[in-house]
Coordinates of C-alpha atoms in Angstrom, one line a residue:
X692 CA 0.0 0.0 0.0
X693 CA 2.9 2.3 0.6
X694 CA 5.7 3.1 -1.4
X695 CA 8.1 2.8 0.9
X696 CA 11.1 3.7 -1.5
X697 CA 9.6 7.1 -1.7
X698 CA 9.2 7.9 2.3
X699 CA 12.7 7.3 2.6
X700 CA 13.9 9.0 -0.4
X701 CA 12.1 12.2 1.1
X702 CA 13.5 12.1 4.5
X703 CA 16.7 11.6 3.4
X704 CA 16.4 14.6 0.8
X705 CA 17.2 12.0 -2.2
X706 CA 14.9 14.6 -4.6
X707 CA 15.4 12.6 -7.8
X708 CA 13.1 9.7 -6.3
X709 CA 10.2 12.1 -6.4
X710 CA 7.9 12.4 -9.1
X711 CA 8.2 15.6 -11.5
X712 CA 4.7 17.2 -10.7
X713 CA 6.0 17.4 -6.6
X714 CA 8.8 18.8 -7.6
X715 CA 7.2 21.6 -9.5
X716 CA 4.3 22.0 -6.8
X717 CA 7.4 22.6 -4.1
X718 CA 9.3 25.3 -6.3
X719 CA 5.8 27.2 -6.3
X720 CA 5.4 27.5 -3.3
X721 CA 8.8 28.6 -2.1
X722 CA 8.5 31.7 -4.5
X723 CA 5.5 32.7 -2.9
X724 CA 6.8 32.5 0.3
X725 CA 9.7 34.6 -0.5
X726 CA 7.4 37.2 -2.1
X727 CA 5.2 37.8 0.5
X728 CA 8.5 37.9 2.7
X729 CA 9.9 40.9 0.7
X730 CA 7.0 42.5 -0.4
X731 CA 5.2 43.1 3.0
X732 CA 7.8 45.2 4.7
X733 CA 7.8 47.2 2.0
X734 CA 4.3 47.7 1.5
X735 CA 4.1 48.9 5.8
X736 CA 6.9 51.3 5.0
X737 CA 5.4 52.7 2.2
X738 CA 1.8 53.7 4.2
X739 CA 3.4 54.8 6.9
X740 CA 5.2 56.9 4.5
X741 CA 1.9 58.6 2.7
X742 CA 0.8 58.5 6.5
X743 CA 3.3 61.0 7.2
X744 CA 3.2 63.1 4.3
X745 CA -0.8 63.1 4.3
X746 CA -1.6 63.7 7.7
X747 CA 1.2 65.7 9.2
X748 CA -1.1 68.6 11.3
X749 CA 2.6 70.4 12.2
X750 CA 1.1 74.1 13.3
X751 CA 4.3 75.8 13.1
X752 CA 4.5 78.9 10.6
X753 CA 6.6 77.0 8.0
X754 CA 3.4 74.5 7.2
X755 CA 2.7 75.7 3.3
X756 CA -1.4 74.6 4.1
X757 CA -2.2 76.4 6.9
X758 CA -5.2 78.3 7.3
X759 CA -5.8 81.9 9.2
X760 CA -8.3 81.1 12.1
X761 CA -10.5 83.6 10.2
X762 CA -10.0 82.4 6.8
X763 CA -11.1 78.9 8.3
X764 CA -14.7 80.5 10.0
X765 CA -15.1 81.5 7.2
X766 CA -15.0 78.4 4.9
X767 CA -17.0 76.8 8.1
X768 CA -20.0 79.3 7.8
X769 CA -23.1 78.7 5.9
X770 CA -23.6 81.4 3.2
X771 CA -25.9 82.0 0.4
X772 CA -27.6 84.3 -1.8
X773 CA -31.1 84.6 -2.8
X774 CA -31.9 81.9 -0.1
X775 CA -35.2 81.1 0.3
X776 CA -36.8 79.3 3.4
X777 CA -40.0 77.5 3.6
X778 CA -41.7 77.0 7.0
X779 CA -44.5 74.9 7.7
X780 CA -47.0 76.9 10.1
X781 CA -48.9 75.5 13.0
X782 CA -51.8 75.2 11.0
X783 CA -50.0 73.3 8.4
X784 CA -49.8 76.1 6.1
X785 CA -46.5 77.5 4.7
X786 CA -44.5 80.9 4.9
X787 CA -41.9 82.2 2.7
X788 CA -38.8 83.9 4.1
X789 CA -36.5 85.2 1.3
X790 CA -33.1 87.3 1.7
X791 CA -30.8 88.5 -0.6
X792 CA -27.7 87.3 1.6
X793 CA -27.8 84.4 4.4
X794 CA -25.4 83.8 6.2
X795 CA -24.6 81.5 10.0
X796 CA -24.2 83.5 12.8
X797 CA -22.4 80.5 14.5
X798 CA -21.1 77.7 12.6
X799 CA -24.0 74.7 12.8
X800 CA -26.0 76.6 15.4
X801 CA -28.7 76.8 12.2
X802 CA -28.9 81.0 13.4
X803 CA -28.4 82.9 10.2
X804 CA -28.0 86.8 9.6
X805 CA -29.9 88.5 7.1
X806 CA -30.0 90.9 4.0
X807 CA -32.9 92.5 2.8
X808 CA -35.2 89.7 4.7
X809 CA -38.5 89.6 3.1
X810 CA -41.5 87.2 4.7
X811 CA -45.0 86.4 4.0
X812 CA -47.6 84.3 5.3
X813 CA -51.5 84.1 5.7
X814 CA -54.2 85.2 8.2
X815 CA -57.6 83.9 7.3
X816 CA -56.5 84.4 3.1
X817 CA -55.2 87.4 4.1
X818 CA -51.5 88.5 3.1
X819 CA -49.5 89.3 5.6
X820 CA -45.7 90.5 4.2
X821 CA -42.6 91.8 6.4
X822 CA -40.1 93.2 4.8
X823 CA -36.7 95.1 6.5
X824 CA -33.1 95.9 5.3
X825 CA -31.5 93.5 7.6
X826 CA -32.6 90.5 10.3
X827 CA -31.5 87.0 11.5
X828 CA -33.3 84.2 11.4
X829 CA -33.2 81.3 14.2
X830 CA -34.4 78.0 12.4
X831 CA -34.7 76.1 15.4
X832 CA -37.3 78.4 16.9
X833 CA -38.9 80.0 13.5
X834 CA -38.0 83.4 14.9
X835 CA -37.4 85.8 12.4
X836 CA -35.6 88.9 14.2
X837 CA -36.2 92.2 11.3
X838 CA -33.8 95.6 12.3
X839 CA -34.0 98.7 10.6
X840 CA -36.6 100.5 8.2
X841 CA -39.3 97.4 9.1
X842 CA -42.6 97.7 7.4
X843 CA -45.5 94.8 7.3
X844 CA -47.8 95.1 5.2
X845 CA -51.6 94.0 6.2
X846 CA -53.3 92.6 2.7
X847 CA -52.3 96.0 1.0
X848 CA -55.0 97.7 3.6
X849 CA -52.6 98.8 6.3
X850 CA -48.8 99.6 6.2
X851 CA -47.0 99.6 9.8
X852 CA -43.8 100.6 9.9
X853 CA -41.4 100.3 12.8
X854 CA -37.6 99.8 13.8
X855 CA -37.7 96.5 14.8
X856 CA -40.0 93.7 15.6
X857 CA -39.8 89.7 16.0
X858 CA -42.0 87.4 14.8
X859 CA -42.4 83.4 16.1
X860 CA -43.7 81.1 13.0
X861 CA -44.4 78.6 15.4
X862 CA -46.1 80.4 17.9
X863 CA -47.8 82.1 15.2
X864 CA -46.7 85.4 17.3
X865 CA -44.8 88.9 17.1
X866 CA -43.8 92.1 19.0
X867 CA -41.9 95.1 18.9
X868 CA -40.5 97.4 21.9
X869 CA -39.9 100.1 19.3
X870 CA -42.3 103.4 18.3
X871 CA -45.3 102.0 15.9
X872 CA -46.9 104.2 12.9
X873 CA -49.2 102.5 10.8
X874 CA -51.5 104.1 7.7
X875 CA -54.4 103.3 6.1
X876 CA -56.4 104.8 3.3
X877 CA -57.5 107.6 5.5
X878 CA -56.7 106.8 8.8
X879 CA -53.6 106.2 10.7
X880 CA -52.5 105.1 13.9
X881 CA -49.3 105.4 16.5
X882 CA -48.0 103.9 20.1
X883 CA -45.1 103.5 21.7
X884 CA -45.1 99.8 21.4
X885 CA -46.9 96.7 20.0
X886 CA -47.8 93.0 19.9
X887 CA -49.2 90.8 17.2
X888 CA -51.8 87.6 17.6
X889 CA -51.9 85.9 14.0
X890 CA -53.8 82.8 15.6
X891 CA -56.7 85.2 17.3
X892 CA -56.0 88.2 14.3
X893 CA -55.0 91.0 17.1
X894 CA -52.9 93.4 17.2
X895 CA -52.2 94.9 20.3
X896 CA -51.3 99.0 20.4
X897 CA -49.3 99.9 23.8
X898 CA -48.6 103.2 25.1
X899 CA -49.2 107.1 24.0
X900 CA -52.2 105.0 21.6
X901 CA -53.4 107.4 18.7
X902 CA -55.6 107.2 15.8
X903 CA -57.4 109.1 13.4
X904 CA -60.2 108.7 10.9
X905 CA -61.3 111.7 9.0
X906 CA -62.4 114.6 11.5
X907 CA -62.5 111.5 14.2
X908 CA -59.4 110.9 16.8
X909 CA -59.0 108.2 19.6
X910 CA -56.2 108.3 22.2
X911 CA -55.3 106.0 25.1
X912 CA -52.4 106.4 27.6
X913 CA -53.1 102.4 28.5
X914 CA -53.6 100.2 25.3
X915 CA -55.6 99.7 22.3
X916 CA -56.6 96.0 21.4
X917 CA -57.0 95.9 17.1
X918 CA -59.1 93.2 15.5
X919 CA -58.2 93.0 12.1
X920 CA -60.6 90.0 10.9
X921 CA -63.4 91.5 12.7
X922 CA -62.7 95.3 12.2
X923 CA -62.9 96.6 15.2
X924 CA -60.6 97.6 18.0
X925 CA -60.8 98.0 22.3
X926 CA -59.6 100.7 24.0
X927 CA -59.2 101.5 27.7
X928 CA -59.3 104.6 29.4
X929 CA -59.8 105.7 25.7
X930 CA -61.0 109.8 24.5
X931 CA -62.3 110.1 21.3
X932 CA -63.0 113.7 19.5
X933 CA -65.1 113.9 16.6
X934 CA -65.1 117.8 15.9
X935 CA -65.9 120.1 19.1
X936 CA -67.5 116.9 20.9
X937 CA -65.8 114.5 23.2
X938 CA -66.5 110.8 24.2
X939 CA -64.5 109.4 27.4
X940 CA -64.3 105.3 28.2
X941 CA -63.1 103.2 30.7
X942 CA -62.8 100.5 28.0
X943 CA -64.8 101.8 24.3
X944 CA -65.6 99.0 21.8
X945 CA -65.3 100.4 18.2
X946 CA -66.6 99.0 14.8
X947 CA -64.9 100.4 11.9
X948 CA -65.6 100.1 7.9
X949 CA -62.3 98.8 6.9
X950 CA -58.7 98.8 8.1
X951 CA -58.1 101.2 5.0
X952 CA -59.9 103.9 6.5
X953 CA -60.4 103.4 10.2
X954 CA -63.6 105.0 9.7
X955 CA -65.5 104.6 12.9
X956 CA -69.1 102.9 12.2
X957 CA -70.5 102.1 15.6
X958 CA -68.8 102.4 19.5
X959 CA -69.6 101.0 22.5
X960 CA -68.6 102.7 25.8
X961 CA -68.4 100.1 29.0
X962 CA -67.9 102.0 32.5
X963 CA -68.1 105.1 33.2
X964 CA -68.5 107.0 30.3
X965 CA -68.4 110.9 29.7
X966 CA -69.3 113.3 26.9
X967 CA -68.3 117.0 26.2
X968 CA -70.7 119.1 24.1
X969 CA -71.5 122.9 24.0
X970 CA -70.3 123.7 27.2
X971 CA -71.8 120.4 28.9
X972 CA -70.6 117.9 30.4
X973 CA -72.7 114.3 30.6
X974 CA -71.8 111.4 32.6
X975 CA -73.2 107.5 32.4
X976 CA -72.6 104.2 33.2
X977 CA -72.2 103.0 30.1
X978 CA -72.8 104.8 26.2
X979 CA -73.2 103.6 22.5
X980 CA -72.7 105.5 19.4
X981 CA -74.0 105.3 15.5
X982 CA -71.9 106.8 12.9
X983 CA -75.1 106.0 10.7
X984 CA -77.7 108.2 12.3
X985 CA -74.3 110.4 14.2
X986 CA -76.3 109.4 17.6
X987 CA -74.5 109.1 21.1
X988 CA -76.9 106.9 23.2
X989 CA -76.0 107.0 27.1
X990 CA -77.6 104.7 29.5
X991 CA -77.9 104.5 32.9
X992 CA -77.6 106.7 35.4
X993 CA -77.2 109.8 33.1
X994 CA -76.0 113.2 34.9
X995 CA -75.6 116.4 32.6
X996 CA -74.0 119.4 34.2
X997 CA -74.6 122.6 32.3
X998 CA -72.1 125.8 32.0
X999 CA -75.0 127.9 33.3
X1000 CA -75.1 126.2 37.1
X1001 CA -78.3 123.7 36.2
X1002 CA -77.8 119.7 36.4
X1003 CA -79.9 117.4 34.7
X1004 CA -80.7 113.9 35.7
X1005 CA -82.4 110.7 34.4
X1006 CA -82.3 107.1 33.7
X1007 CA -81.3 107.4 29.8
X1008 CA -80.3 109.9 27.4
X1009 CA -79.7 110.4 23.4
X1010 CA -77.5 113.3 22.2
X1011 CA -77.9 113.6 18.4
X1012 CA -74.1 115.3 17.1
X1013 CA -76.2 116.8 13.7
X1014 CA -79.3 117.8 14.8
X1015 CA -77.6 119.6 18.4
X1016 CA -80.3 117.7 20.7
X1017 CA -80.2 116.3 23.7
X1018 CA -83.3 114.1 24.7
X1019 CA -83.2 112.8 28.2
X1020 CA -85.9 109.8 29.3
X1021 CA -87.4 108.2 32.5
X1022 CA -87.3 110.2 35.4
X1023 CA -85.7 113.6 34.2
X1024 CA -84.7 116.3 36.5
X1025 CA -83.3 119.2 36.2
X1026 CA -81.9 121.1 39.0
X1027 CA -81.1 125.0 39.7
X1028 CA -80.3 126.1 42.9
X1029 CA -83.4 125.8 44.9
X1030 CA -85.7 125.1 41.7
X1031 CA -86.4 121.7 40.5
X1032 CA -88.2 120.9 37.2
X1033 CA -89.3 117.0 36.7
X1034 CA -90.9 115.2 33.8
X1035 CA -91.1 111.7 31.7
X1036 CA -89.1 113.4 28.8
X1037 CA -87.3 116.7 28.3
X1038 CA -85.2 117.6 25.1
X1039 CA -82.6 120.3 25.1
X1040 CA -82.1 122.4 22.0
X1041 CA -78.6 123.6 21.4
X1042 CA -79.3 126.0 19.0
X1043 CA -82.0 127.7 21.0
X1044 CA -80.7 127.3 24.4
X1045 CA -83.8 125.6 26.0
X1046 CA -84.7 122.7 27.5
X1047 CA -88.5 121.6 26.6
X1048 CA -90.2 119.2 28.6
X1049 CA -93.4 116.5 27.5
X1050 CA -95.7 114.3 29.3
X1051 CA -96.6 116.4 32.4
X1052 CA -93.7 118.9 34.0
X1053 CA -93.3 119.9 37.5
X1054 CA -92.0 123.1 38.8
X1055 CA -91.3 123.2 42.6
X1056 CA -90.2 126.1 44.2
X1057 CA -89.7 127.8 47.3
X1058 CA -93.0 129.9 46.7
X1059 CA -95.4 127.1 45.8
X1060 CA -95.3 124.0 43.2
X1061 CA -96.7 124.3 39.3
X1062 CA -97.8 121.3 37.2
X1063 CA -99.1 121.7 33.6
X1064 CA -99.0 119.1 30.7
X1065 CA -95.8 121.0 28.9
X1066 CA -93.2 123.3 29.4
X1067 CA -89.9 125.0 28.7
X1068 CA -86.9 126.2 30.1
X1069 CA -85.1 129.1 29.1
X1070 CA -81.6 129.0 30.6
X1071 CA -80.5 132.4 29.3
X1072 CA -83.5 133.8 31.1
X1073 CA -83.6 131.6 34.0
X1074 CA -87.2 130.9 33.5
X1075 CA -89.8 128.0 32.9
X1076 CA -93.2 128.0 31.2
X1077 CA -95.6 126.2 31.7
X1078 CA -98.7 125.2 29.5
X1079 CA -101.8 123.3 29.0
X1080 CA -103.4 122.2 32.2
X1081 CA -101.5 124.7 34.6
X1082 CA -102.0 124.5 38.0
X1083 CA -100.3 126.4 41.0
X1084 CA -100.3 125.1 44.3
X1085 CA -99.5 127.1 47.1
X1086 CA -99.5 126.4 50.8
X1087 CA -102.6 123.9 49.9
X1088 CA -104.4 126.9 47.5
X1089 CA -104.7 125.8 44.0
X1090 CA -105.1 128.2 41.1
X1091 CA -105.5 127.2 37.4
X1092 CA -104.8 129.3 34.2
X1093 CA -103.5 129.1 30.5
X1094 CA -100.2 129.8 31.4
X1095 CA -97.7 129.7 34.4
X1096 CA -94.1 131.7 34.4
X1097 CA -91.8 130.5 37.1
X1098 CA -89.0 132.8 37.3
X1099 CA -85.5 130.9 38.9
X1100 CA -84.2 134.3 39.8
X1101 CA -87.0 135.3 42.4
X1102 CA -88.2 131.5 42.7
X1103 CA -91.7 133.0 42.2
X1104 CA -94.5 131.8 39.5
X1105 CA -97.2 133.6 38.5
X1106 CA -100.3 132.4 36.3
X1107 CA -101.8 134.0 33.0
X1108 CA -104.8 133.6 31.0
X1109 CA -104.7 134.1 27.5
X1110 CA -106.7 135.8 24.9
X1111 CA -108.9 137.3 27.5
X1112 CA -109.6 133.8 29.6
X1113 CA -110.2 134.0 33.0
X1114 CA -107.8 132.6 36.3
X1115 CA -109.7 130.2 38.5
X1116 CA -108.9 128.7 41.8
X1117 CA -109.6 127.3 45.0
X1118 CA -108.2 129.1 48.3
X1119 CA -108.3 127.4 51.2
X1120 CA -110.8 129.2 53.9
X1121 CA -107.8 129.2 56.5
X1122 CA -105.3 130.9 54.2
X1123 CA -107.9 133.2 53.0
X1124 CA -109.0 134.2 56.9
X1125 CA -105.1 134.5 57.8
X1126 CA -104.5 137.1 55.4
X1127 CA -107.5 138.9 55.7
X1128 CA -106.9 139.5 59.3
X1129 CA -104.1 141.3 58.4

């Protein structure tokens, strides 16, 4: 089975007894091992060699690569031109932030400084765009930061301008600390300082708040609350001025046309509310006014106080700004010193200077007490008249006649009958005995 001649041929190295093919298959494999003997050295030495050459970070002054620390920021930085960012809203909807030049603040910190930043997004369908001449933008909080010359445009209805302001995409929020102007068509506005609700559509006026409308004005020291979507605004401790008259608020609700024109359409005043006309000065709990019908409804609790010394009370009142009346309601009383007119309903005429009074008037005075279906008062002259159903009452005598004068100088009245009617009356026996025996 073995061949034993060759076994010990091989051991004792007597090569020629092996067959040809062995003795090829040996000389093989003995160059290969003397390849891989040579060639590996020289292969390690050779990497190590590139290593060197390649990856040699030597900072001293003679390295021919080396980079300025500023030159290398600058390579780090993120910078582009004409970049345009597109951010997804809370609502799902996108906004647009373009800039001519953006460029990182800090190197991967995603806070970029701004060129010419120009944003827009949408409230309700309406355009809102913000434009400045320089900003920064922090992509991890969608805060867009806008510096010098800012102006936001409101659907090409209302231009604000300002010197800064920040606006939150994600909030869906803004604000500025600087002075605010904004214009419409024919109104403008101004405060010290603002905020901005896109989510509720508000924008909030703060401080030294002004606007105008035509031959209307509103200020408030305190605030003014603007509702775009809705037009109307809130305004506390608010004054507003519509020619020579005057409307005061603890907090005045106003309705306007359009935020082109801030045109004021309807007002509603909740608090204490005052209003200056002609020389008067009128006082309520609460007031509402009607551009439509230029009406100035106050209600409850309604207190005029007149130039001339008299004050009128009553429940309600309605000053009309065109026609120059003032109709008070419900319980009406007009006080003058020691004279007191009441009725259901008096109306003062500007133009004439007189108060008249319907549904049954009361004159009581020191002298006596007259009662008649109408009357007037003259405040120039100081006197009522009365008319229709007069009656004088004096301590328990009652005298009729056409016509009663009531003078508030002497606090005396005195009856007269017209086109020769006669003066009828009722004395009392005790009165009449009392002054007979004298």
């Amino acid at each position: 089975m073995f061949d034993t001649q060759k076994i010990d041929s091989f051991f004792s190295e007597d090569k020629n007894l092996l067959d040809e093919k062995e003795k090829i298959f040996m000389s093989r494999r003995m160059k290969v091992v003397r390849f891989f003997k040579l060639f590996l050295p020289c292969l390690v030495a050779l990497l190590l060699g590139l290593g060197i050459v390649l990856f040699d970070f030597d900072n001293s002054a003679d390295t021919a690569v080396e980079l300025a620390d500023e030159e290398k920021l600058y390579f780090e930085k993120f910078r582009m031109k004409n970049t345009v960012f597109e951010i997804t809203d809370k609502d799902g909807k996108f906004s647009i932030l373009k800039a001519d030049v953006v460029e990182e603040n800090t190197p991967g910190k995603k806070i970029y400084d701004l060129t010419n930043p120009d944003a827009q997004t949408l409230d309700n369908g309406k355009t809102i765009t913000l434009t400045a001449l320089a900003g920064a933008y922090n992509q991890n909080k969608q805060e867009l930061v806008l510096t010098t010359n800012v102006i936001a445009n409101y659907d090409k209805q209302m231009e604000i301008k300002t010197n800064s302001g920040t606006y939150n995409f994600a909030s869906e929020r803004g604000f500025g600390n600087e002075k605010v102007i904004g214009n419409g068509e024919k109104g403008n506005f101004e405060a010290d300082r603002f905020t901005f609700d896109k989510a509720k559509g508000i924008m909030t006026l703060i401080g030294n708040v002004y606007m105008k409308s035509a031959d209307t004005e509103l200020r408030s020291p305190d605030k003014a609350i603007l509702f775009a979507n809705n037009n109307k605004f809130i305004s506390t401790n608010a004054t507003v001025t519509k020619g020579n008259d005057i409307l005061k608020g603890d907090e005045l609700t106003a309705f306007f046309k359009d935020t082109k024109k801030f045109e004021i359409d309807k007002a509603f005043s909740k608090g204490h509310t005052e209003l200056y006309s002609g020389g008067k000065k009128a006082f309520a709990d609460n007031g509402e006014y009607n551009a439509a019908n230029g009406q100035m409804k106050l209600i409850d609790n309604v207190k005029i106080i007149d130039n001339s010394g008299y004050v009128a009370t009553a429940k309600n009142g309605l000053y009309d700004l065109g026609k120059k009346t003032f109709t008070l309601e419900n319980n009406v009383r007009i006080v003058k010193g020691a004279n007191v007119i009441t009725a259901p309903k008096a109306i003062y005429f500007e133009a004439k200077d007189e108060l008249r009074f319907y549904g049954g008037v009361k004159v009581q005075q020191e002298s006596g007490t007259a009662t008649a279906d109408n009357g007037v008062y003259y405040i120039k002259r100081n006197q009522a008249e009365l008319e229709n159903n007069v009656v004088l009452t004096k301590e328990g005598n009652a005298v009729r006649g056409d016509k009663a004068i009531s003078d508030f100088n002497t606090s005396q009245s005195r009856l007269i009958a017209k086109n020769g009617g006669r003066i009828s009356g009722k004395l009392l026996e005790s009165s009449f005995k009392s002054k007979k025996g004298k």
